[in-house]
XYZ file of C-alpha atoms in Angstrom:
692
model
C -13.537 58.422 -25.789
C -13.238 56.247 -28.911
C -9.933 54.809 -27.704
C -11.384 53.815 -24.353
C -14.397 52.203 -25.994
C -12.085 50.183 -28.250
C -9.998 49.069 -25.274
C -13.131 48.052 -23.380
C -14.321 45.947 -26.305
C -10.944 44.245 -26.620
C -10.880 43.614 -22.872
C -14.328 42.026 -23.119
C -13.152 39.708 -25.909
C -10.108 38.734 -23.867
C -12.348 38.135 -20.864
C -14.532 35.743 -22.880
C -11.509 33.829 -24.139
C -10.085 33.558 -20.642
C -13.435 32.439 -19.265
C -13.600 29.785 -22.009
C -10.127 28.635 -21.040
C -11.107 28.385 -17.380
C -14.320 26.532 -18.191
C -12.433 24.000 -20.324
C -9.491 23.575 -17.942
C -11.575 22.432 -14.975
C -12.951 19.183 -16.465
C -9.624 18.489 -18.193
C -7.677 18.623 -14.926
C -10.342 16.669 -13.022
C -10.198 13.842 -15.550
C -6.416 13.745 -15.884
C -4.476 10.861 -14.315
C -0.702 11.343 -13.897
C -0.193 7.576 -13.752
C -1.247 7.344 -17.411
C 1.368 9.869 -18.556
C 4.445 7.670 -19.238
C 2.960 5.898 -22.269
C 6.332 5.302 -23.864
C 7.658 3.652 -20.721
C 4.603 1.410 -20.493
C 5.059 0.342 -24.104
C 8.727 -0.395 -23.501
C 7.865 -2.476 -20.440
C 5.681 -4.670 -22.645
C 8.583 -5.102 -25.071
C 11.002 -5.955 -22.270
C 8.513 -8.410 -20.812
C 8.384 -10.260 -24.124
C 12.209 -10.384 -24.245
C 12.452 -11.650 -20.665
C 9.807 -14.285 -21.311
C 11.636 -15.575 -24.385
C 14.999 -15.705 -22.585
C 13.439 -17.463 -19.583
C 12.036 -20.161 -21.864
C 15.528 -20.766 -23.250
C 17.162 -20.883 -19.815
C 14.577 -23.037 -18.037
C 12.730 -25.311 -20.496
C 10.376 -28.122 -19.579
C 10.157 -29.000 -15.903
C 12.496 -26.164 -14.919
C 10.298 -23.318 -16.103
C 6.812 -24.567 -16.929
C 3.769 -23.949 -14.782
C 3.477 -27.178 -12.809
C -0.297 -27.179 -12.637
C -0.404 -27.023 -16.461
C 1.954 -29.948 -17.137
C 0.525 -33.033 -18.779
C 0.598 -36.241 -16.668
C 2.558 -37.909 -19.470
C 5.419 -35.382 -19.428
C 8.648 -37.455 -19.333
C 11.258 -36.874 -16.657
C 14.534 -35.223 -17.517
C 15.155 -32.408 -19.915
C 17.463 -30.967 -22.544
C 19.456 -28.857 -20.026
C 20.904 -29.502 -16.570
C 19.030 -27.708 -13.799
C 21.306 -24.676 -13.686
C 18.486 -22.123 -13.928
C 15.170 -22.750 -12.226
C 11.953 -20.792 -12.046
C 10.867 -19.276 -8.713
C 7.794 -17.296 -9.723
C 6.239 -14.838 -12.140
C 6.965 -11.112 -12.260
C 4.209 -8.576 -12.905
C 5.733 -5.239 -13.948
C 2.277 -4.257 -15.264
C -1.160 -5.734 -14.826
C -1.104 -7.082 -18.382
C 2.639 -7.829 -18.639
C 4.193 -10.908 -16.996
C 7.277 -13.045 -17.379
C 8.848 -16.027 -15.552
C 11.583 -15.257 -13.038
C 14.502 -17.697 -13.272
C 17.557 -17.690 -11.011
C 20.828 -19.660 -11.172
C 21.136 -22.570 -8.737
C 23.035 -25.784 -9.510
C 26.628 -25.187 -10.620
C 26.070 -21.463 -9.971
C 24.941 -20.469 -6.465
C 22.255 -20.683 -3.806
C 18.782 -19.369 -3.001
C 17.979 -17.611 0.286
C 14.501 -16.598 1.473
C 13.953 -14.235 4.386
C 10.927 -16.216 5.674
C 10.713 -19.916 6.489
C 8.186 -22.617 5.636
C 5.733 -21.411 8.272
C 4.677 -19.004 5.519
C 2.522 -21.016 3.114
C 3.990 -19.179 0.117
C 7.506 -20.216 1.112
C 6.414 -23.808 1.668
C 4.808 -23.905 -1.771
C 7.931 -22.451 -3.402
C 10.194 -25.016 -1.694
C 8.035 -27.939 -2.820
C 7.894 -26.641 -6.396
C 11.703 -26.147 -6.480
C 12.395 -29.652 -5.191
C 9.940 -31.153 -7.680
C 11.468 -29.228 -10.610
C 15.000 -30.316 -9.710
C 14.047 -33.961 -9.174
C 12.025 -34.180 -12.380
C 14.576 -32.447 -14.611
C 17.836 -34.001 -13.338
C 19.296 -37.219 -14.743
C 18.984 -40.215 -12.352
C 21.453 -40.008 -9.502
C 22.828 -36.593 -10.459
C 21.183 -34.732 -7.557
C 21.001 -35.759 -3.906
C 18.786 -33.752 -1.572
C 19.102 -33.349 2.188
C 16.318 -31.452 3.919
C 15.992 -29.718 7.283
C 12.456 -28.961 8.412
C 11.491 -28.146 11.998
C 7.867 -27.345 11.148
C 5.525 -30.070 12.472
C 8.079 -32.872 12.183
C 8.992 -32.281 8.557
C 5.506 -31.815 7.134
C 6.788 -29.488 4.416
C 8.169 -32.401 2.388
C 5.660 -35.053 3.428
C 4.562 -35.573 -0.194
C 8.041 -36.636 -1.273
C 7.916 -40.266 -0.098
C 9.473 -43.445 -1.438
C 12.696 -41.801 -2.714
C 14.880 -42.280 0.381
C 17.950 -43.024 -1.752
C 17.655 -39.561 -3.321
C 15.892 -37.585 -0.608
C 15.705 -39.159 2.847
C 13.263 -37.828 5.456
C 14.169 -34.314 6.658
C 16.011 -33.539 9.864
C 13.696 -31.951 12.410
C 15.923 -30.963 15.360
C 19.328 -29.485 16.157
C 21.049 -32.876 16.127
C 19.649 -33.668 12.696
C 20.794 -30.227 11.463
C 24.343 -30.918 12.668
C 24.287 -34.303 10.946
C 23.322 -32.667 7.645
C 26.061 -30.060 8.106
C 28.574 -32.805 8.837
C 27.616 -34.538 5.603
C 27.972 -31.298 3.683
C 31.410 -30.570 5.077
C 32.489 -34.135 4.319
C 31.142 -33.705 0.785
C 33.307 -30.651 0.229
C 36.345 -32.317 1.767
C 36.144 -35.320 -0.558
C 35.142 -33.510 -3.730
C 36.857 -34.264 -7.008
C 37.482 -32.072 -10.004
C 35.720 -34.388 -12.427
C 32.011 -34.785 -13.091
C 29.901 -36.128 -10.259
C 26.600 -35.774 -8.443
C 25.420 -32.582 -6.744
C 24.403 -32.279 -3.111
C 21.470 -29.931 -2.462
C 20.686 -28.946 1.139
C 17.154 -27.554 1.546
C 16.480 -25.766 4.839
C 12.747 -25.238 5.175
C 12.994 -23.973 8.764
C 15.749 -23.979 11.345
C 15.234 -25.682 14.712
C 14.533 -23.400 17.642
C 17.547 -21.947 19.430
C 19.942 -22.895 16.667
C 23.393 -22.075 17.942
C 25.552 -19.424 16.387
C 28.300 -21.889 15.445
C 25.789 -23.947 13.436
C 24.721 -20.803 11.584
C 28.361 -20.036 10.879
C 28.791 -23.560 9.481
C 25.853 -22.939 7.102
C 27.501 -19.708 5.905
C 30.769 -21.590 5.417
C 29.087 -24.239 3.285
C 27.507 -21.492 1.185
C 30.865 -19.801 0.680
C 32.661 -22.961 -0.537
C 29.684 -24.813 -1.961
C 29.512 -23.774 -5.659
C 33.092 -24.941 -6.265
C 32.358 -28.317 -4.652
C 28.984 -29.071 -6.279
C 27.099 -28.265 -3.047
C 24.178 -25.845 -3.101
C 21.672 -24.544 -0.573
C 18.088 -23.398 -0.559
C 17.852 -21.690 2.821
C 14.479 -20.425 4.028
C 14.485 -18.094 7.013
C 17.889 -16.605 6.159
C 19.223 -14.321 7.527
C 18.002 -15.631 10.891
C 16.645 -13.235 13.530
C 19.551 -11.258 15.036
C 18.813 -12.176 18.645
C 22.451 -12.197 19.750
C 25.806 -11.293 18.289
C 26.411 -14.949 17.421
C 23.066 -15.394 15.651
C 23.472 -12.196 13.639
C 24.465 -13.323 10.164
C 25.217 -11.563 6.910
C 23.336 -12.397 3.694
C 24.185 -15.841 2.343
C 27.207 -15.693 0.016
C 26.728 -16.560 -3.662
C 22.945 -16.516 -3.148
C 19.917 -14.952 -4.784
C 18.009 -13.347 -1.907
C 14.206 -13.424 -2.019
C 12.374 -10.952 0.239
C 8.809 -11.899 1.130
C 6.268 -9.080 1.127
C 2.504 -9.066 1.060
C 1.236 -10.308 -1.327
C 4.313 -10.362 -3.559
C 8.053 -10.850 -3.162
C 11.230 -9.135 -4.343
C 13.990 -11.142 -6.035
C 17.473 -9.786 -5.404
C 20.564 -9.811 -7.586
C 21.792 -13.211 -8.772
C 25.391 -14.284 -8.042
C 27.865 -12.398 -10.223
C 25.277 -10.078 -11.800
C 22.851 -7.289 -10.928
C 19.403 -6.233 -12.034
C 20.074 -2.605 -11.057
C 19.734 -0.218 -13.962
C 22.041 2.286 -12.267
C 24.866 -0.178 -11.705
C 24.693 0.411 -7.943
C 24.597 -2.835 -5.984
C 22.959 -4.518 -4.211
C 19.850 -4.282 -6.312
C 16.869 -6.388 -7.213
C 14.542 -7.221 -10.057
C 12.375 -4.129 -10.269
C 9.029 -5.867 -10.589
C 6.829 -7.536 -7.960
C 7.178 -11.313 -8.130
C 4.450 -13.769 -7.186
C 6.085 -16.993 -6.041
C 5.152 -20.329 -7.567
C 2.365 -22.008 -5.583
C 2.187 -25.606 -4.386
C 2.483 -28.171 -7.182
C -0.415 -30.601 -7.552
C -0.090 -33.430 -5.013
C -0.827 -36.080 -7.681
C 2.009 -34.727 -9.810
C 4.456 -35.008 -6.874
C 3.419 -38.588 -6.142
C 3.733 -39.585 -9.807
C 7.237 -38.128 -10.103
C 8.324 -39.819 -6.864
C 6.913 -43.126 -8.092
C 8.857 -42.884 -11.338
C 12.068 -41.972 -9.496
C 11.649 -44.898 -7.088
C 11.308 -47.424 -9.903
C 13.866 -48.396 -12.525
C 14.311 -46.114 -15.491
C 13.445 -48.023 -18.612
C 14.914 -45.398 -20.936
C 18.468 -44.176 -20.537
C 18.674 -40.437 -19.978
C 19.225 -38.339 -23.061
C 22.438 -36.332 -23.239
C 21.967 -32.791 -22.005
C 23.410 -29.629 -23.391
C 24.552 -26.406 -21.788
C 22.398 -23.374 -20.996
C 22.925 -20.442 -23.303
C 25.237 -17.851 -21.783
C 23.941 -15.313 -24.268
C 20.376 -15.904 -23.109
C 21.413 -15.281 -19.498
C 23.270 -12.077 -20.407
C 20.250 -10.880 -22.350
C 17.976 -11.775 -19.430
C 20.092 -9.734 -17.003
C 20.390 -6.838 -19.464
C 16.621 -6.747 -19.969
C 16.168 -6.767 -16.182
C 18.508 -3.786 -15.901
C 16.645 -1.882 -18.586
C 13.345 -2.742 -16.873
C 14.691 -1.205 -13.672
C 15.688 1.980 -15.508
C 12.329 2.222 -17.292
C 10.341 1.748 -14.096
C 12.402 4.460 -12.441
C 11.590 6.711 -15.382
C 7.914 5.956 -14.823
C 8.209 7.127 -11.215
C 9.996 10.296 -12.296
C 7.449 11.060 -15.026
C 4.459 10.409 -12.764
C 5.973 12.611 -10.045
C 6.571 15.353 -12.601
C 3.021 15.173 -13.887
C 1.628 15.200 -10.345
C 3.586 18.387 -9.661
C 2.353 19.864 -12.945
C -1.229 18.902 -12.103
C -0.993 20.558 -8.682
C 0.505 23.706 -10.218
C -2.235 23.802 -12.861
C -4.958 23.507 -10.217
C -3.369 26.314 -8.203
C -3.200 28.457 -11.334
C -6.839 27.653 -12.102
C -7.978 28.790 -8.649
C -5.923 31.969 -8.945
C -7.218 32.928 -12.378
C -10.826 32.316 -11.332
C -10.412 34.994 -8.671
C -8.591 37.179 -11.176
C -11.410 36.704 -13.679
C -14.067 37.805 -11.181
C -12.009 40.872 -10.306
C -11.516 41.680 -13.982
C -15.240 41.385 -14.704
C -16.115 43.761 -11.845
C -13.555 46.294 -13.011
C -14.620 45.962 -16.628
C -18.269 46.461 -15.659
C -17.477 49.617 -13.739
C -15.417 51.118 -16.522
C -18.072 50.250 -19.114
C -20.769 51.805 -16.931
C -18.822 55.047 -16.856
C -18.655 55.129 -20.626
C -22.189 53.903 -21.229
C -23.526 52.387 -24.425
C -24.859 49.058 -25.619
C -24.329 45.873 -23.561
C -21.778 43.220 -24.488
C -21.258 39.560 -23.526
C -18.700 38.373 -20.955
C -19.742 34.675 -20.843
C -18.092 32.493 -23.516
C -20.167 30.586 -26.002
C -20.246 26.798 -26.266
C -18.113 26.943 -29.388
C -15.479 29.082 -27.659
C -15.317 26.668 -24.727
C -14.916 23.686 -27.048
C -12.218 25.507 -28.985
C -10.350 26.138 -25.733
C -10.630 22.454 -24.775
C -9.351 21.434 -28.210
C -6.323 23.694 -27.908
C -5.486 22.469 -24.411
C -5.812 18.777 -25.238
C -4.344 18.941 -28.741
C -7.525 17.569 -30.358
C -9.249 18.695 -33.531
C -11.279 21.817 -32.969
C -14.974 21.061 -32.977
C -17.521 22.763 -35.097
C -20.685 23.688 -33.332
C -23.155 26.308 -32.403
C -22.255 29.907 -33.025
C -22.746 32.709 -30.578
C -26.268 33.383 -31.820
C -27.453 29.813 -31.223
C -30.573 29.586 -29.026
C -28.999 26.859 -26.868
C -26.507 29.225 -25.290
C -26.535 29.815 -21.561
C -27.811 33.176 -20.232
C -25.263 35.953 -20.537
C -24.195 38.601 -18.054
C -24.134 41.914 -19.858
C -22.553 45.272 -19.237
C -22.951 48.354 -21.443
C -20.512 49.392 -24.105
C -20.967 52.114 -26.625
C -19.404 50.979 -29.887
C -18.448 47.873 -31.857
C -14.961 46.468 -31.298
C -12.074 48.046 -33.118
C -9.438 45.912 -34.815
C -6.482 45.194 -32.534
C -3.549 47.479 -33.021
C -0.023 47.641 -31.720
C -1.248 48.461 -28.213
C -2.875 45.048 -27.697
C -3.723 42.002 -29.740
C -6.931 40.115 -29.126
C -8.114 37.323 -31.410
C -11.404 37.152 -33.220
C -14.368 35.442 -31.609
C -13.962 32.203 -33.507
C -10.877 30.202 -34.385
C -8.006 28.982 -32.280
C -7.919 30.092 -28.682
C -5.480 32.901 -28.160
C -2.910 32.056 -25.530
C -1.765 35.656 -25.211
C 1.578 37.312 -24.871
C 3.823 36.641 -21.916
C 5.412 40.086 -21.852
C 5.677 41.196 -18.262
C 4.454 37.828 -16.962
C 7.121 36.570 -14.593
C 5.071 33.527 -13.650
C 4.784 32.073 -17.145
C 6.654 28.867 -17.866
C 7.521 29.634 -21.471
C 8.635 32.807 -23.159
C 6.589 34.604 -25.762
C 8.656 33.269 -28.644
C 9.052 29.631 -27.566
C 7.115 27.072 -29.577
C 5.595 23.788 -28.612
C 6.919 20.626 -30.289
C 4.706 18.096 -31.947
C 1.609 18.201 -34.087
C -2.060 17.568 -33.671
C -3.563 14.124 -34.144
C -4.702 14.927 -37.626
C -4.399 12.707 -40.701
C -1.817 14.981 -42.216
C -0.069 15.973 -39.021
C -0.466 19.682 -39.902
C 0.244 22.089 -37.094
C -2.358 24.848 -36.672
C -0.804 28.251 -36.139
C -2.815 31.082 -34.610
C -1.682 34.577 -35.446
C -3.863 37.396 -34.115
C -4.870 39.807 -36.857
C -4.071 43.435 -36.928
C -0.414 43.642 -36.159
C 2.106 42.466 -33.633
C 1.508 41.315 -30.113
C 2.468 43.010 -26.871
C 5.868 41.332 -26.845
C 9.169 43.049 -26.346
C 10.069 42.676 -30.016
C 6.616 42.585 -31.536
C 7.041 38.964 -32.606
C 3.981 36.758 -32.697
C 4.171 33.483 -30.734
C 3.257 30.313 -32.566
C 1.175 27.808 -30.650
C 1.610 24.156 -31.638
C -0.090 21.755 -29.248
C 2.019 18.644 -28.603
C 0.899 15.125 -29.339
C -0.699 13.331 -26.400
C 0.086 9.844 -27.629
C 3.266 7.762 -27.649
C 6.216 9.379 -29.384
C 8.605 7.439 -31.524
C 11.468 5.902 -29.625
C 15.018 6.424 -30.794
C 15.743 2.692 -30.766
C 14.379 0.553 -33.517
C 12.117 -2.389 -32.588
C 14.682 -4.963 -33.582
C 17.570 -3.286 -31.824
C 18.731 -4.707 -28.519
C 21.638 -6.396 -26.815
C 23.200 -8.865 -29.175
C 24.983 -12.064 -28.255
C 27.817 -11.432 -25.890
C 27.237 -7.691 -25.799
C 26.236 -7.589 -22.171
C 23.623 -5.200 -20.809
C 21.738 -3.063 -23.255
C 22.706 0.601 -23.286
C 20.329 2.812 -21.379
C 17.893 4.618 -23.611
C 17.037 8.257 -23.457
C 14.902 9.138 -20.476
C 11.224 9.871 -20.559
C 9.731 11.871 -23.378
C 6.429 13.004 -21.993
C 3.648 13.573 -24.479
C 5.948 14.135 -27.394
C 8.169 16.626 -25.619
C 11.915 17.050 -25.815
C 14.324 14.656 -24.206
C 15.036 15.479 -20.568
C 17.835 14.262 -18.327
C 17.236 11.021 -16.486
C 15.765 11.485 -13.018
C 17.232 8.297 -11.569
C 19.053 8.018 -8.297
C 19.760 5.280 -5.799
C 18.718 1.669 -5.821
C 15.276 0.204 -5.337
C 14.256 -0.003 -1.720
C 11.227 -1.335 0.083
C 9.117 1.037 2.066
C 8.363 0.269 5.720
C 5.559 -2.155 6.249
C 6.289 -4.138 3.134
C 5.122 -1.527 0.662
C 6.256 -2.122 -2.862
C 8.003 0.304 -5.173
C 11.398 1.731 -5.898
C 13.343 4.459 -4.222
C 11.994 8.003 -4.317
C 13.096 9.864 -7.423
C 12.866 13.645 -7.575
C 12.256 15.328 -10.921
C 15.315 17.301 -11.944
C 13.369 19.997 -13.762
C 10.105 21.866 -13.133
C 6.925 20.564 -14.777
C 7.375 20.896 -18.527
C 4.624 22.647 -20.505
C 4.490 19.853 -23.084
C 2.522 17.715 -20.601
C -1.219 18.233 -20.476
C -1.207 19.867 -16.999
C 1.821 21.889 -18.083
C -0.007 23.174 -21.162
C -3.018 24.101 -19.044
C -0.848 25.811 -16.441
C 1.058 27.738 -19.096
C -2.149 28.845 -20.828
C -3.676 29.976 -17.520
C -0.598 31.982 -16.574
C -0.481 33.652 -19.957
C -4.193 34.422 -19.695
C -3.671 35.911 -16.223
C -0.938 38.128 -17.615
C -3.308 39.215 -20.383
C -5.976 40.176 -17.855
C -3.429 42.196 -15.930
C -2.355 44.021 -19.073
C -5.994 44.618 -19.958
C -6.665 46.257 -16.603
C -3.526 48.356 -16.994
C -4.698 49.500 -20.418
C -8.111 50.480 -19.039
C -6.451 52.386 -16.205
C -4.128 54.329 -18.568
C -3.991 58.136 -18.407
C -6.141 58.356 -21.531
C -9.004 56.911 -19.574
C -9.209 59.899 -17.225
C -9.362 62.260 -20.194
C -12.109 60.312 -21.928
C -13.987 59.631 -18.728
C -14.091 63.316 -17.697
C -17.054 64.081 -19.943
C -19.161 61.645 -17.922
C -17.508 61.604 -14.511
C -17.241 65.416 -14.279
C -20.952 65.956 -14.809
C -21.795 63.341 -12.200
C -19.445 64.914 -9.671
C -20.737 68.395 -10.461
C -24.310 67.251 -9.823
C -23.340 65.759 -6.446
C -21.433 68.863 -5.278
C -24.205 71.200 -6.547
C -26.875 69.243 -4.690
C -25.100 69.585 -1.346
C -24.299 73.248 -2.041
C -27.992 73.993 -2.669
C -28.972 72.182 0.512
C -26.417 74.199 2.498
C -27.776 77.410 0.976
C -31.409 76.517 1.705
C -30.570 75.712 5.311
C -29.175 79.240 5.784
C -32.307 81.096 4.614
C -34.483 80.492 7.725
C -31.557 81.318 9.976
C -30.867 84.585 8.243
C -34.521 85.606 8.292
C -34.761 84.865 11.981
C -31.643 86.958 12.568
C -33.547 90.123 11.552
C -35.707 89.829 14.688
C -33.316 88.324 17.173
C -29.795 89.634 17.588
C -28.569 86.412 19.219
C -29.457 84.393 16.135
C -27.783 86.896 13.836
C -24.559 86.417 15.775
C -24.677 82.664 15.034
C -25.683 83.024 11.357
C -22.306 84.343 10.212
C -20.120 81.418 11.510
C -22.668 78.846 10.297
C -22.692 80.406 6.857
C -18.918 80.127 6.682
C -18.863 76.447 7.812
C -21.678 75.164 5.582
C -19.702 75.362 2.248
C -16.945 73.220 3.775
C -19.576 70.791 5.054
C -21.216 70.643 1.618
C -17.837 69.884 -0.012
C -17.077 67.143 2.534
C -20.463 65.490 2.030
C -20.049 65.585 -1.743
C -16.515 64.095 -1.497
C -17.741 61.216 0.669
C -20.787 60.559 -1.502
C -18.726 60.281 -4.689
C -16.301 57.879 -2.970
C -19.146 55.738 -1.591
C -20.926 55.367 -4.935
C -17.815 54.074 -6.784
C -16.197 50.758 -5.743
C -12.796 51.621 -7.241
C -10.648 54.764 -6.833
C -11.768 57.427 -9.279
C -11.276 61.155 -9.868
C -13.399 63.218 -7.419
C -12.563 66.578 -9.105
C -11.799 68.398 -5.828
C -11.137 71.832 -7.421
C -14.498 71.823 -9.145
C -16.113 70.598 -5.923
C -14.703 73.445 -3.879
C -15.828 75.956 -6.471
C -19.362 74.630 -6.543
C -19.522 74.354 -2.733
C -18.882 78.096 -2.491
C -22.408 78.559 -3.886
C -23.582 77.889 -0.355
C -22.328 81.413 0.545
C -24.859 83.132 -1.766
C -27.639 83.518 0.874
C -25.233 85.145 3.321
C -23.867 87.482 0.629
C -27.365 88.516 -0.390
C -28.408 89.071 3.228
C -25.307 91.134 3.903
C -25.942 93.236 0.801
C -29.524 93.958 1.883
C -28.386 95.037 5.321
C -25.665 97.254 3.848
C -27.927 98.915 1.325
C -30.725 99.352 3.874
């Protein structure tokens, strides 16, 4: 009996700890956001944004990269660099992280946009590009030919008075062919020495443009960079209406894909922004294209270009090749980091779902355990005990799950506690022994042993990395008193909650791709909440979802949710607690329980069987007395007397089973012996008849 009472008390303590864990896990999971998990990746995106912004300022200074609406009216024309790199917009990898997007154009390649100037964003980008190139180029170094079939060339209506540099745009198929003729003649008469550059800007193609004209545009793009001819083609590739109008992407071009409300900028000529090295790729950040420049600024620049230049142009230098290599390398690393973010968020979403499933399962398990514990305690009898955790126990559980400092607070005797559900128990708790280990009421929450728990994520001897957010970084270790745990070797698991902040990165802040080193080496993949390094979950190239949705390609986590994440810790703790409840029920249902419970259960069963035996005996007395007067009744008294003991036993058996909700010992041998008492009236009656 003493052993059973000790096991009941330990089961009650484990029940309170599990209930505290469940009460703390609910609000923690409800308030957890998987999108906030990759803190290291977010921090690295801010660092990469700063690098990209600095490199963009070196590649496109002045008119080439500044925000046009912020330029001073007195900004002089020209610049320190030729317009090789030009800004097309601003990338937003995060809400609070932005950098200019620059692409190579003159002396390097072309720009293609998959929508034409009928989209106001494309029209604004074209006007800003033309203004940047005109304002930053030395006089006479750039000649622009435009094609615009939208409302008779309204896209470039602001650029007036500079017919020697930029004549009015062509608006029909004949004008398009004339521009193409000039471009082909330009390439045919090119020289190897220095000379002006011809820029063909196609804002929109005329309707029913023939396939051979489209092929001529592709031919100019193929041979253009070597002959100082470049294109900005909006609406390319054209709609594939026929086999002739179906065209491939423009060669040597940076492709810009218009989405809503942002755009995607593809790989530049001769390089890639893909962090996996798989091409084609794109800059893995939504880009918001440059808007329309101020109309007054366009008119002022055109007026200065139309008049004589009073100051000779200053000699220009060359753009930094190192800056461009660093810009591309940072774009590649940004792609890899953003893919890591997707993998980490997907992993934490899976962990959160698993933790919620575990929480629902252990709530049902907890209710079942309480009912079973109540029944067993009722059999033993004794003083009541508490099964509802105190406020301090719940806060301790929350502190362990979140890795925060454990709060001090009210003790179990505080008057502010919620009402308790009580069941009887007969003796104070015994210290835990080798059979089971249950922690004291206060202190760190016991996570339990995982012996026999096939659903647990971690083994009983695996430790958590990291330390609490304490000033000293000390790691609290909970060791249950009184001996070893229920593990296979008796070892005691050490619980060290991981850090929920940003872990230290392996690369130093000043480390990065040096001059001429090319793309930066890929860093270690995501370390979630201070956990160990896991393999990179990166596959494929960024793709756009149907309907213009933004994002990168789907990335599947390569490993199950790790317990070092907050949902993983909660899930692991719940599974271990469920295993502890199962072991507790097994301990209460051990063979020793039937021996200790017999002193109570046997007397209850004996009383039930005796009651029905007495009733069966009393029922026989009137029948036997009536049999003395009537022979017919005496003939029926003997069979009834023989059946009534069996009926008394059956009624007792059913009554005992109906009054206990769980299977219990019904002591059938004792029941049959007691039920035979119902034969006493018949034996007495027979003896009287025999002696008389």
